Coordinates of C-alpha atoms in Angstrom, one line a residue:
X1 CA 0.0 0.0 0.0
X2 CA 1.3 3.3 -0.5
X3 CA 1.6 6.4 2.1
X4 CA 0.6 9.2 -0.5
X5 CA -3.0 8.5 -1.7
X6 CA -4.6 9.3 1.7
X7 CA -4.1 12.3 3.6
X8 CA -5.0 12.7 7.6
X9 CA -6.6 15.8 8.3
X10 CA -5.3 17.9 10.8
X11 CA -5.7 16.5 14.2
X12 CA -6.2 12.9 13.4
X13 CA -3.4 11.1 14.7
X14 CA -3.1 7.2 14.2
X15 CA -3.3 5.0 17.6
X16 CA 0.2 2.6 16.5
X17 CA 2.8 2.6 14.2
X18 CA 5.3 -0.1 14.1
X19 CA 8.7 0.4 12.7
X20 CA 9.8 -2.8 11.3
X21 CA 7.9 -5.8 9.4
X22 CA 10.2 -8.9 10.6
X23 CA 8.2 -12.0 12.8
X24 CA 8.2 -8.9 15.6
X25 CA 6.3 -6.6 13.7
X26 CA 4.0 -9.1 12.0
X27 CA 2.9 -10.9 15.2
X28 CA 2.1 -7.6 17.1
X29 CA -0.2 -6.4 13.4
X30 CA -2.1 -9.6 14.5
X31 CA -2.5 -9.2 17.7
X32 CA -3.9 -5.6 17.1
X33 CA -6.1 -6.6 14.2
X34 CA -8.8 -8.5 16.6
X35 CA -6.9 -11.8 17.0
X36 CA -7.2 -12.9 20.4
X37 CA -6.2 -15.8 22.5
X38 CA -7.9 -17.3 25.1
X39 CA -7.8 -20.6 27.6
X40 CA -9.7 -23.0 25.6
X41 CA -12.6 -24.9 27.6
X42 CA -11.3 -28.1 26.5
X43 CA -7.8 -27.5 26.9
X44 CA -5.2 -28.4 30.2
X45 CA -1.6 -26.7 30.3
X46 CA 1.2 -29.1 31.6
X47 CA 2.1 -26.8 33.9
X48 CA -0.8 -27.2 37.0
X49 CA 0.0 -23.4 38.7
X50 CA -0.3 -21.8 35.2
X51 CA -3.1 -23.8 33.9
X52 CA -4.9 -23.0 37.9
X53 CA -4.5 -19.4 37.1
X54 CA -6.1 -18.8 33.4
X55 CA -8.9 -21.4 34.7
X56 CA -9.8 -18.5 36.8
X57 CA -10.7 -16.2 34.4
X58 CA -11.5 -18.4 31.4
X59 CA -14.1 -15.6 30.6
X60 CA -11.3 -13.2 30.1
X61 CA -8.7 -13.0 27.1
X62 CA -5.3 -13.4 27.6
X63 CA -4.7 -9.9 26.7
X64 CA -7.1 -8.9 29.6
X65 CA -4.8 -10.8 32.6
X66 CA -2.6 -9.8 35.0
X67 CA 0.4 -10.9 32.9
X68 CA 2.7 -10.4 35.9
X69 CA 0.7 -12.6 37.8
X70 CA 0.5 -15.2 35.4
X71 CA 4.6 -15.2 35.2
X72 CA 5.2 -16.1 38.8
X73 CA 7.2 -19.0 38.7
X74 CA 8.2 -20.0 35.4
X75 CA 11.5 -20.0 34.3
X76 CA 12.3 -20.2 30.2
X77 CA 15.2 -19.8 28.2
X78 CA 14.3 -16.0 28.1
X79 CA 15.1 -13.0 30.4
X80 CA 11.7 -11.5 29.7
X81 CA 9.3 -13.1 31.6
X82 CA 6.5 -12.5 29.8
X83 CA 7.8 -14.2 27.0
X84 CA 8.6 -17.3 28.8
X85 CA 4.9 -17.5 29.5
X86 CA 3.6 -17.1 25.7
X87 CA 6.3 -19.6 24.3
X88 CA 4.9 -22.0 27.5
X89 CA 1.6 -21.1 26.0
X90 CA 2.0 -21.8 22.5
X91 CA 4.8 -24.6 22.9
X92 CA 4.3 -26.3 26.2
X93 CA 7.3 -28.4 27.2
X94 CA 8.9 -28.1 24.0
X95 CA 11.9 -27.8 25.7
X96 CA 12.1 -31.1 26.9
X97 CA 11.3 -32.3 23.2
X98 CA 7.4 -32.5 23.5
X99 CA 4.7 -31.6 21.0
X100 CA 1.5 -31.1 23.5
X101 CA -0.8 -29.2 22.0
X102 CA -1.1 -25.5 22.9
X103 CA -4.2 -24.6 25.7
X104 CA -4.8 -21.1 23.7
X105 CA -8.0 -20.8 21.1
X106 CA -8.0 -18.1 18.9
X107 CA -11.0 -15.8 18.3
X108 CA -11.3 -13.5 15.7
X109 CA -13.4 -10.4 17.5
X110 CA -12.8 -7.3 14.8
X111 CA -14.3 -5.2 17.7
X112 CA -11.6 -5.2 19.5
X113 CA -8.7 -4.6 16.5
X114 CA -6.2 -1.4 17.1
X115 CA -5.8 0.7 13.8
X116 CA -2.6 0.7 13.2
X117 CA 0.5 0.9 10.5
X118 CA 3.4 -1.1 10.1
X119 CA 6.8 0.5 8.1
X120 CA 9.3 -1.7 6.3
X121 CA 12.3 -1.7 4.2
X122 CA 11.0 -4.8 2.5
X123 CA 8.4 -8.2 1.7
X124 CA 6.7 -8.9 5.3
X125 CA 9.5 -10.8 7.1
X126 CA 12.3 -8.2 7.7
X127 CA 15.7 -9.4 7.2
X128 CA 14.6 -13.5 6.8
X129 CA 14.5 -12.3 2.9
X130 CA 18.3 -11.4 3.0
X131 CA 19.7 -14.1 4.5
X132 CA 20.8 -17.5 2.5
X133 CA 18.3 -20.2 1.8
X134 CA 20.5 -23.4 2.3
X135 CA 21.1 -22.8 5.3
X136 CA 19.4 -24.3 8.1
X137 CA 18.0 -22.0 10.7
X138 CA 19.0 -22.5 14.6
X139 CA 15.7 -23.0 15.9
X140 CA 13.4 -25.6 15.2
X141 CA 10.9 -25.1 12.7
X142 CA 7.7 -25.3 15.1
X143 CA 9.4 -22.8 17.2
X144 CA 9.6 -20.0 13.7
X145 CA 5.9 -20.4 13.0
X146 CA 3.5 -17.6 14.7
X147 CA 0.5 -17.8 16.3
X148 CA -2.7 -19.3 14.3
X149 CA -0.6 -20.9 11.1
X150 CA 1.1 -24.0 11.8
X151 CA 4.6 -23.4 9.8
X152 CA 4.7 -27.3 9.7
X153 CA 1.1 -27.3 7.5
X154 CA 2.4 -24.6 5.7
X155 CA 5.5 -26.5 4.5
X156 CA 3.8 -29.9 3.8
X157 CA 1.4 -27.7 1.0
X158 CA 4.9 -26.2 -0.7
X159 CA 7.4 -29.9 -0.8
X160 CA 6.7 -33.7 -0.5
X161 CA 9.6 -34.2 2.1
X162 CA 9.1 -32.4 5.6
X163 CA 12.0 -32.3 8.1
X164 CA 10.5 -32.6 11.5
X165 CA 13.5 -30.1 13.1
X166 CA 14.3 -27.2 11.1
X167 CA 13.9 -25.3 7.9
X168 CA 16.0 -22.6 5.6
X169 CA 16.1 -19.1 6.2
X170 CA 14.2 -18.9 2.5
X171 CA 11.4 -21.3 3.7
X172 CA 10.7 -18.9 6.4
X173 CA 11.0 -15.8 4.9
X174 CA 8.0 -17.0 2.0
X175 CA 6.1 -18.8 4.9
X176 CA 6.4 -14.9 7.0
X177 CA 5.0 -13.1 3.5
X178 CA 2.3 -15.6 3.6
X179 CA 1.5 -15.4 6.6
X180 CA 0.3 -11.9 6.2
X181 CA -1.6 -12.5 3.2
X182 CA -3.4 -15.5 4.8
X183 CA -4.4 -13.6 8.0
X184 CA -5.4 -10.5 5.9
X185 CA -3.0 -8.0 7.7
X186 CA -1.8 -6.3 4.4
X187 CA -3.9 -3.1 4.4
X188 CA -1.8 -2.9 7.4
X189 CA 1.5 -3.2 5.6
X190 CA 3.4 -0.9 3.7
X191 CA 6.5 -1.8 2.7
X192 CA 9.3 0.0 0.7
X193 CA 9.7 2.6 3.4
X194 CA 13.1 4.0 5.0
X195 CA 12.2 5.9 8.7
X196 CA 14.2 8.8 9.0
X197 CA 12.8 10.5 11.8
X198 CA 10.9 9.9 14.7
X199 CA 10.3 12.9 17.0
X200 CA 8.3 13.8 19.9
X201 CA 5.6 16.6 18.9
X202 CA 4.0 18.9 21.3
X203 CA 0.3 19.0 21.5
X204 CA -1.1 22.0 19.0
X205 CA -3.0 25.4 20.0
X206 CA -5.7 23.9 18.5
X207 CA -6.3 21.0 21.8
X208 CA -4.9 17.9 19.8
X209 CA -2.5 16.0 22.1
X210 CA 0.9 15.3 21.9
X211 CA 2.1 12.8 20.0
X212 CA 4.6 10.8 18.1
X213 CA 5.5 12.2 14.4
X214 CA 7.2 9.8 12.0
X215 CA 8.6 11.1 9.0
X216 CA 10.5 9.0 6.1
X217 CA 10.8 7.8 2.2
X218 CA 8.5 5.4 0.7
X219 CA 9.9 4.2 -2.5
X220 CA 7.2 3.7 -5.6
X221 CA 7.6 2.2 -8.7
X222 CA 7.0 4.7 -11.7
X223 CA 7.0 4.5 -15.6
X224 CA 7.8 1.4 -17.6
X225 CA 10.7 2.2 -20.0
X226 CA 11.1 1.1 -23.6
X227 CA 13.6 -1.6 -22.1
X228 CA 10.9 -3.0 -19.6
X229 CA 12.4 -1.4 -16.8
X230 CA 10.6 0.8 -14.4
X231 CA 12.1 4.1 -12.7
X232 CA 11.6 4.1 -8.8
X233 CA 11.0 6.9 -6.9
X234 CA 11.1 7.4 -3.1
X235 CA 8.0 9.8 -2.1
X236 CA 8.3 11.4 1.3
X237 CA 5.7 10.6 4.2
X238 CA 4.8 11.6 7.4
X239 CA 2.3 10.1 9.9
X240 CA 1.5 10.8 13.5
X241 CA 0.9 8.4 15.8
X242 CA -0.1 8.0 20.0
X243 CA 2.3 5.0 20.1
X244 CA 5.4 4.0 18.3
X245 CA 6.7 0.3 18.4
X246 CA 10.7 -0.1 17.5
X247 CA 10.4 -3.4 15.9
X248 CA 13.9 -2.8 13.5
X249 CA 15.9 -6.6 14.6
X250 CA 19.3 -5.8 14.7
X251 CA 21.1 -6.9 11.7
X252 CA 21.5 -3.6 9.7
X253 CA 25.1 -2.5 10.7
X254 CA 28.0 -4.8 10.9
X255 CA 29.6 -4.9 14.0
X256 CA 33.5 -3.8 13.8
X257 CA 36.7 -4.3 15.7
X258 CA 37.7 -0.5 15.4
X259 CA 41.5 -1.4 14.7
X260 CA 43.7 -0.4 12.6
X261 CA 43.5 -1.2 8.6
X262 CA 39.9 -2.8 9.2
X263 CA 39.1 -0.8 6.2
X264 CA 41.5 -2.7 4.3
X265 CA 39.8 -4.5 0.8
X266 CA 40.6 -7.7 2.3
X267 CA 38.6 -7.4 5.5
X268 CA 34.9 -8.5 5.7
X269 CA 31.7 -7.8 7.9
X270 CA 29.5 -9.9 6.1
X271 CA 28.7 -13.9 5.2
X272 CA 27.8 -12.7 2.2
X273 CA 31.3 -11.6 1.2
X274 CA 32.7 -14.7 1.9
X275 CA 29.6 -16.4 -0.5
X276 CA 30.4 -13.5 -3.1
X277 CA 33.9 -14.7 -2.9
X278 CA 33.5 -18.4 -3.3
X279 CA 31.5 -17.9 -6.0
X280 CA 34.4 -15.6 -8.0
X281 CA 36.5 -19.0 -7.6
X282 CA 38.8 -16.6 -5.3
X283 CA 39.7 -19.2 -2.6
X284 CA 40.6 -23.1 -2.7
X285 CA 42.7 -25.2 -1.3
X286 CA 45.8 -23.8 -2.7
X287 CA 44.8 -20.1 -1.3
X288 CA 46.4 -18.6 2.2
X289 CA 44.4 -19.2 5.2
X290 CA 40.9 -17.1 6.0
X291 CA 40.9 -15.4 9.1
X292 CA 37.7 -15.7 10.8
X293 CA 36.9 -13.5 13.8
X294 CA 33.8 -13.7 16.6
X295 CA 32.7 -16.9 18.0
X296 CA 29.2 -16.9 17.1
X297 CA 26.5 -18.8 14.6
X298 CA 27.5 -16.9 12.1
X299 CA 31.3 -17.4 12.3
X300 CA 30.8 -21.0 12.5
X301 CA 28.9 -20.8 8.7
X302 CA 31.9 -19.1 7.9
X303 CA 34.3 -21.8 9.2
X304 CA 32.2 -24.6 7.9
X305 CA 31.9 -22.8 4.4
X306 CA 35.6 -22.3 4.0
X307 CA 36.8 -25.6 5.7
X308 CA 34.4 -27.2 3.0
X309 CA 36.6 -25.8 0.0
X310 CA 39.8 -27.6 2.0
X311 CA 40.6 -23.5 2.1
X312 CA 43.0 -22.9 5.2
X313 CA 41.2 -21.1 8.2
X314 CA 42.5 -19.3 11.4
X315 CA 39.4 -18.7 14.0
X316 CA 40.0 -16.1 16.2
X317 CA 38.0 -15.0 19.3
X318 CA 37.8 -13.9 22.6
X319 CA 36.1 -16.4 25.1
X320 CA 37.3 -19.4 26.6
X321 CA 36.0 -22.7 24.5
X322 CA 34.4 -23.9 27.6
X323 CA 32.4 -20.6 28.9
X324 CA 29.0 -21.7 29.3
X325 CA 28.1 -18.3 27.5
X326 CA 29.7 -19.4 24.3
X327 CA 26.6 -20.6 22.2
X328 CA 28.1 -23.7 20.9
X329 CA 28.0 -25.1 24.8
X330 CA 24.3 -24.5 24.8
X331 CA 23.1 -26.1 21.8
X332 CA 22.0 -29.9 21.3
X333 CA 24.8 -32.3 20.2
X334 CA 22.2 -34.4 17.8
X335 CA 20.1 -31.1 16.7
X336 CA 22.9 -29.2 15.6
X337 CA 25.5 -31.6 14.3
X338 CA 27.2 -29.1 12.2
X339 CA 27.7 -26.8 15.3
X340 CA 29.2 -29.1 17.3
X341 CA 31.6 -29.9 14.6
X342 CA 32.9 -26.8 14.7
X343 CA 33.2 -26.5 18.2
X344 CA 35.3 -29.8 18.4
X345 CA 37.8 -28.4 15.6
X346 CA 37.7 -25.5 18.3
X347 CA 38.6 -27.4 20.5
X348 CA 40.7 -30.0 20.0
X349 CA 43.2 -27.8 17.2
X350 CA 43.8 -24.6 19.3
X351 CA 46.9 -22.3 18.5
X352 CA 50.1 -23.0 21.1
X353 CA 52.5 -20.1 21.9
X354 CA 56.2 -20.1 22.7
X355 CA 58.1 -17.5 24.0
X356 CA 58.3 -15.0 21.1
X357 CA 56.1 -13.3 18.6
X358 CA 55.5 -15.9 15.8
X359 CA 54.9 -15.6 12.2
X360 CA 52.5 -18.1 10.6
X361 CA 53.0 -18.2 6.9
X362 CA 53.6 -21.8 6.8
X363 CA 50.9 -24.1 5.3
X364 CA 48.1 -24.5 8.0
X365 CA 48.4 -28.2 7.2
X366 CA 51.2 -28.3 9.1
X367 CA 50.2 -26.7 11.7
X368 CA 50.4 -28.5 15.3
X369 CA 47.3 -28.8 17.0
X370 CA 47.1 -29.2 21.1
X371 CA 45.6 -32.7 20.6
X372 CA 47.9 -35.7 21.5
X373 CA 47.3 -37.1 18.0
X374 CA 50.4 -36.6 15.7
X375 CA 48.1 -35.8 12.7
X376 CA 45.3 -33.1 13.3
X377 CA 42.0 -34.4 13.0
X378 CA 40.6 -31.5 10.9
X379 CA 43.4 -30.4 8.7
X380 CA 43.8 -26.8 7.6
X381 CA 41.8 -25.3 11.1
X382 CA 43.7 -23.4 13.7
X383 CA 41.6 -21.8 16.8
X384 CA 42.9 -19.0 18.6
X385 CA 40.7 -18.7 21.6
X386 CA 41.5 -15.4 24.2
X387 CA 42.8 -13.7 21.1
X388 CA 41.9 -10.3 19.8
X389 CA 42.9 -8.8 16.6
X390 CA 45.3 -5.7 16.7
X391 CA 46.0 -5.0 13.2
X392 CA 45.4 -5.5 10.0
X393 CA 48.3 -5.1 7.5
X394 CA 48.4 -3.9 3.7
X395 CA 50.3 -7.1 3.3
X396 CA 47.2 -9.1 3.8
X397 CA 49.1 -9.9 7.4
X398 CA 47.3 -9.5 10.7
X399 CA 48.2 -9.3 14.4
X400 CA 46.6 -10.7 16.7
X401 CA 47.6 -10.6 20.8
X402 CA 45.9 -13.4 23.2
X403 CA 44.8 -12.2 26.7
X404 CA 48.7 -12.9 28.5
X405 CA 49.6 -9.7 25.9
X406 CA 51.4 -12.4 23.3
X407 CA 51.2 -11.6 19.4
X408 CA 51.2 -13.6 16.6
X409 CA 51.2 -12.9 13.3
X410 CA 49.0 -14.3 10.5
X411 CA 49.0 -14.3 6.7
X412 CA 45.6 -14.4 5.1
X413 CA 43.9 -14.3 2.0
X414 CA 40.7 -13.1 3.3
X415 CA 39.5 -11.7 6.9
X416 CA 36.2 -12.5 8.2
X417 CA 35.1 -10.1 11.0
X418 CA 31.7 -11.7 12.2
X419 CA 31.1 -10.0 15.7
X420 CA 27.4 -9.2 15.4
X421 CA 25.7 -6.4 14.5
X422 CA 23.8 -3.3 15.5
X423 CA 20.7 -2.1 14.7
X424 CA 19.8 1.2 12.4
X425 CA 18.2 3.1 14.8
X426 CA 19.4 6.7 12.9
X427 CA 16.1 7.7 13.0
X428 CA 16.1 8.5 16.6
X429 CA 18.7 11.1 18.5
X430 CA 21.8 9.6 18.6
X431 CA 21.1 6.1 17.7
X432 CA 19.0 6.2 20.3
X433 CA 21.9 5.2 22.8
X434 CA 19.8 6.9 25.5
X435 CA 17.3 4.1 25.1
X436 CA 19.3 1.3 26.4
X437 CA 20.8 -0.2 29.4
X438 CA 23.9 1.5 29.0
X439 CA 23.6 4.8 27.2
X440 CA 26.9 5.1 27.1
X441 CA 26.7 2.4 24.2
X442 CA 25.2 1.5 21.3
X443 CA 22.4 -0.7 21.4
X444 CA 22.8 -4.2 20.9
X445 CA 20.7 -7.4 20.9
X446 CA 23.3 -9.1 23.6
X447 CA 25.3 -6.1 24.9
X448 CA 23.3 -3.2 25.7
X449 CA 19.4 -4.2 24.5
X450 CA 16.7 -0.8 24.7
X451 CA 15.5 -1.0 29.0
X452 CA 11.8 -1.5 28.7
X453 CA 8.9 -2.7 31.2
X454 CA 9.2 -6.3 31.6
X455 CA 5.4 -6.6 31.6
X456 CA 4.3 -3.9 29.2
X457 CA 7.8 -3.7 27.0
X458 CA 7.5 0.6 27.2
X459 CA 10.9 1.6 26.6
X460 CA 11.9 3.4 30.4
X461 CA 13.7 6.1 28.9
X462 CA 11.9 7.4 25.8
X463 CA 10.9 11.0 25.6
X464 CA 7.3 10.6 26.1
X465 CA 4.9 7.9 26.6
X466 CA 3.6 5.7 23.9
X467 CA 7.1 4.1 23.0
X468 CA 7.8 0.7 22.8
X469 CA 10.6 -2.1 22.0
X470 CA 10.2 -5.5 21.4
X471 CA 12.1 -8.3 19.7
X472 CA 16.3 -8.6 19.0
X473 CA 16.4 -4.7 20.5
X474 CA 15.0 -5.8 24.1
X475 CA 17.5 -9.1 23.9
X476 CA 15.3 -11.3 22.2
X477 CA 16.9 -12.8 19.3
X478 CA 14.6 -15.9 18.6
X479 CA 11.5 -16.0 17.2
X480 CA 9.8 -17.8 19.6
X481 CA 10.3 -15.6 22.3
X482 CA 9.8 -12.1 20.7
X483 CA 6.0 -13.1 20.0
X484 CA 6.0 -12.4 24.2
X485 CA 7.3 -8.8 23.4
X486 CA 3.9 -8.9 20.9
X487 CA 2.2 -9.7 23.8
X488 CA 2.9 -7.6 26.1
X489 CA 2.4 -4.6 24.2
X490 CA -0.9 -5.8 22.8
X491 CA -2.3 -6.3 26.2
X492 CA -0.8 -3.0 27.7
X493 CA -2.6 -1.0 24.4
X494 CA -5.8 -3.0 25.2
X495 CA -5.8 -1.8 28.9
X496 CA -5.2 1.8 27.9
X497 CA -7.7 1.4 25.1
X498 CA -10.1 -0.1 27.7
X499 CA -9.3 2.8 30.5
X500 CA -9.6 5.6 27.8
X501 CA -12.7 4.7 26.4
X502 CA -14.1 4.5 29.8
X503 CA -13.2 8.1 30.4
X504 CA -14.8 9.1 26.8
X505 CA -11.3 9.5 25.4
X506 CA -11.0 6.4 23.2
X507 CA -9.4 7.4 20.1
X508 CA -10.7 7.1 16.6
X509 CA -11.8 3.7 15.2
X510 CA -10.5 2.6 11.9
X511 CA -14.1 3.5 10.3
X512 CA -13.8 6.6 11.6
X513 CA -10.6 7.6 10.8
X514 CA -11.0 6.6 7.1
X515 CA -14.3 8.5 6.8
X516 CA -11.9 11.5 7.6
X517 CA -9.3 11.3 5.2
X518 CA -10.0 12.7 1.6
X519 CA -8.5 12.0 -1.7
X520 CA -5.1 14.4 -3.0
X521 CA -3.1 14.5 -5.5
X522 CA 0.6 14.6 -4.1
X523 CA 2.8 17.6 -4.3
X524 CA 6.8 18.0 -3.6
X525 CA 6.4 20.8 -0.7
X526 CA 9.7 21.0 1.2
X527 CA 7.9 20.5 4.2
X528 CA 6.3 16.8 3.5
X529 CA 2.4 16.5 4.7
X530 CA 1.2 14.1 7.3
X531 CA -0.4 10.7 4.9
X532 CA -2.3 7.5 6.1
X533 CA -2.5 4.5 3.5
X534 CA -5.2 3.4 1.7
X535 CA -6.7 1.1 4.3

C-alpha cells in the first residue's frame, strides 16, 4: 500500500505505528487486528499453577490478565518473563522435546482490533529475505511459526519431504510473506519505506494532544521504460501516531573491531562476502588461510563454508571454549550436528604459543594442534581462543595478541570479522543510545538491548509515553520468544484502550478515521504532509 494516496486531516493522529515488518512486527499487526487468545474450555496446560491461574478467568482473554501474575514462577530460556509465559503457552514443554498441544484458542473479534500501521524496508518478514536459503536455521521449525498458522502445514502444501526439526532461512522468509496475506493484515502493511525520523511533537493550539510524528521515504515504482524497466522513486511521508513500536531486529550495521587497517579490501563484515567470494573462484585449497573473527553462529557458517573448499582457516575469538556463555556449549549435540563440529575443531586444534612473537605463513596443514594425536583431525583449522585482533596489514598480514599480551602474526587471504551487528536506529537522536541499558553504548541485541517494562515492554527512557521495543532490540533474538514482546504490548494498548474509552477519550476507530481522510493529489512541498495508506 502506498503512504501518499490518503491524507490525515489535521488532528487525526493514528493509535500505532510499528517500525519494522520482521516476525516482531508481523505478530504484534495480529495481535492488534482482533486476533485474540484465550484458555480454551477443552484444553489443560502441563504446567498445573499456570493452567490454575487462566482457569480462573477463562471468561477473560489473555490480553485482559494480569500478565505479571501469570509469570510467577516459570522460568524459560528468556530474560523476559513475559515471554517465557507465551512460548509455554504456545509450545508447552517443548523444551524437553514435546509436542503437547497449545491450551490457547484463537478468536477473531474485529471489535476489539487497534488501527494501526506497520513501516518496512522490504516483503513482510524483515531481514529472513536477506539471509541465505541453504542454510538451516537454529531453531526448530515449530518454534519460527507464529500464532494461528502451523509453519509445519504450511511446508507440507509447498514440498513432499518435511524435516520434522528445522527449515531454511528462504522457507521462512515466504512462509512470514504468507503469513500476512493469509491472516489478511496487508492493508496494514506498507512496505518499501526508509524511517528517517521519529520525533516527539508537542500537543497544537488547537487542543490535539501530543504525539509521536514519523517522518520518512517510501519508495514507488514509476513509468515502464522502452527496455521494460521501471524508474523508482522514493516519495516522502509523514504520519503521526499515540504509540510508536521499534520493531527494526538488529542486523543492519556490521559490527566492527575498530582497529587499525579494518578498512583494508581484504577485510569483511559480512557472510555474504565470503559467498560473493567463493562464488568468484577466489579461494581453494591452494589459497592462504581465511581469518575468521567472533565466536558466534554466524562465524561457524563461515568456518564450515571455507573448511568445505579444504581453504585454510584461522578462528580467532575472545572467550574461553568452555564458557557456558559461548553458544556452541548451549546447543544440542544431535540437533545441531554441524555446530558441534565446529566446536570440536575449536577445541581440539587450538593455536600454542612459545616464547616470542610468531609468524605463521607456513601451510596450515602443518600446523600442530594441542591434541595428542600426531596428525590433526581437521586439517587446515587453527583456533585461537582469548585472542583479539590488533591489526590489519596492507600485506594481507594480521596481528593478533591473546589475553597474557602475546602476538602472533597471521598471513591471510581473506578476513572474516563476524562480531554481530547493530541495529539502524538513525532515526532516533543519537542512535537512540539513550534508550538502552547502558547509554553510554550502542544498542545491541546481547550487549546493551533498549530497557523497557518487563510486563508492558514501554521503553523506560523514551521522551514521552507511547514508546515501545520488542524483539532482538529488548534481547530477544529468537522467534519464539519475541511473539511475548507482541504480547505484552498488545495487552498493555488493550488496557489503555479499555481505561480511555471508559473516560470518553478512546481514540478514533479505523471507520472513523478513514471516513476522515480525503482523496489528493501529491505535491513535492519542502515540508512533507502528514499521509495514512489506503486502508
Amino acid at each position: 500500500m502506498d503512504l501518499h494516496d490518503k491524507e490525515i486531516l489535521p488532528g487525526d493522529i493514528l493509535p500505532v505505528v510499528i517500525i519494522g515488518n520482521g516476525p516482531s512486527g508481523i505478530c504484534l499487526s495480529y495481535l492488534l487486528s482482533g486476533y485474540t487468545p484465550y484458555l480454551s474450555p477443552e484444553a489443560s496446560h502441563p504446567n498445573p499453577l499456570l493452567h490454575s491461574k487462566l482457569a480462573e478467568q477463562p471468561h477473560l482473554s489473555l490480553l485482559e490478565q494480569d500478565l505479571e501474575y501469570l509469570c510467577e514462577g516459570l522460568e524459560g530460556r528468556s530474560s523476559n518473563p513475559v515471554a517465557v509465559l507465551f512460548d509455554s503457552l504456545l509450545l508447552p514443554d517443548s523444551d524437553f522435546g514435546f509436542d503437547h498441544t497449545s491450551p490457547l484458542e484463537w478468536r477473531y473479534e474485529p471489535e476489539r482490533a487497534i488501527p494501526h500501521l506497520v513501516l518496512g524496508k522490504g516483503p513482510p518478514g524483515g531481514a529472513w529475505h536477506a539471509m541465505e536459503g541453504s542454510m538451516l536455521t537454529l531453531s526448530l521449525a515449530n518454534w519460527m511459526e507464529l500464532p494461528g498458522l502451523k509453519l509445519k502445514d504450511w511446508m507440507r502444501d509447498k514440498r513432499r519431504n518435511v524435516r520434522n526439526d528445522r527449515a531454511t532461512p528462504a522457507e521462512i522468509a515466504s512462509y512470514y510473506q504468507h503469513y500476512v496475506s493469509q491472516m489478511s493484515l496487508e492493508q496494514n502493511f506498507a512496505c518499501g519505506t526508509l524511517v528517517t525520523s521519529v520525533t516527539r511533537q508537542p500537543s497544537s493550539q488547537e487542543g490535539s494532544p501530543p504525539c509521536w510524528r514519523v517522518t520518512g521515504l517510501q519508495r514507488r515504482e514509476g513509468e515502464e521504460l522502452g527496455d521494460g524497466s521501471t524508474l523508482s522513486e522514493e516519495v516522502p511521508f509523514s504520519v503521526l501516531a499515540h504509540n510508536v513500536v521499534l520493531a527494526t531486529g538488529t542486523h543492519d550495521i556490521p559490527a566492527r573491531l575498530g582497529v587499525q587497517g579494518e578498512s583494508l579490501p581484504f577485510v569483511c563484515h559480512s557472510f555474504w562476502d565470503l559467498e560473493a567470494a567463493i562464488s568468484r573462484g577466489e579461494l581453494d585449497q591452494s589459497s592462504d588461510p581465511v581469518l575468521v573473527v567472533g565466536a558466534g553462529l554466524t562465524a561457524a557458517d563461515a568456518v564450515l563454508a571455507t573448511h568445505h573448499l579444504n581453504t585454510p582457516v584461522y578462528h580467532a575469538f575472545r572467550r574461553s571454549v568452555t564458557d557456558p556463555e559461548l553458544i556452541f556449549n548451549q546447543l544440542p549435540k544431535l540437533l545441531y550436528p554441524e555446530y558441534h563440529k565446529v566446536h570440536q575443531m575449536m577445541t581440539q586444534q587450538q593455536h600454542q604459543h612459545n616464547n616470542s612473537q610468531q609468524d605463521h605463513t607456513q601451510n596450515l596443514h602443518r600446523s600442530t594442534p594441542s591434541s595428542s594425536s600426531s596428525l590433526p583431525r581437521y586439517p587446515g583449522y587453527l583456533s585461537f581462543p582469548h585472542h583479539r585482533v590488533v591489526e590489519f596489514r596492507p600485506d594481507r598480514k594480521c596481528v593478533l595478541e591473546s589475553d597474557a599480551g602475546q602476538r602472533t602474526v597471521v598471513q591471510v587471504s581473506k578476513a572474516l570479522v563476524l562480531i554481530g551487528a547493530h541495529p539502524n536506529l538513525s532515526f532516533l537522536d543519537n542512535n537512540g543510545r539513550s534508550l538502552g541499558m547502558n547509554p553510554e553504548e550502542p544498542i545491541s541485541c546481547r550487549r546493551n538491548p533498549i530497557e523497557v517494562d518487563p510486563f508492558t515492554n514501554r521503553v523506560i527512557a523514551a521522551n514521552g509515553p507511547g514508546m515501545y521495543a520488542m524483539g532482538p532490540l529488548v534481547g530477544e533474538n529468537f522467534v519464539r520468544f519475541l511473539k511475548g514482546g507482541a504480547l505484552a504490548i498488545a495487552s498493555d494498548l488493550a488496557k489503555r484502550q479499555k481505561e480511555e474509552a471508559e473516560r470518553g477519550e478512546g481514540e478514533l476507530s479505523i471507520d472513523r478515521l478513514m471516513d476522515k481522510c480525503v482523496d489528493r493529489q501529491v505535491t513535492t512541498r519542502a515540508e512533507p504532509e502528514v499521509y495514512l495508506v489506503d486502508v
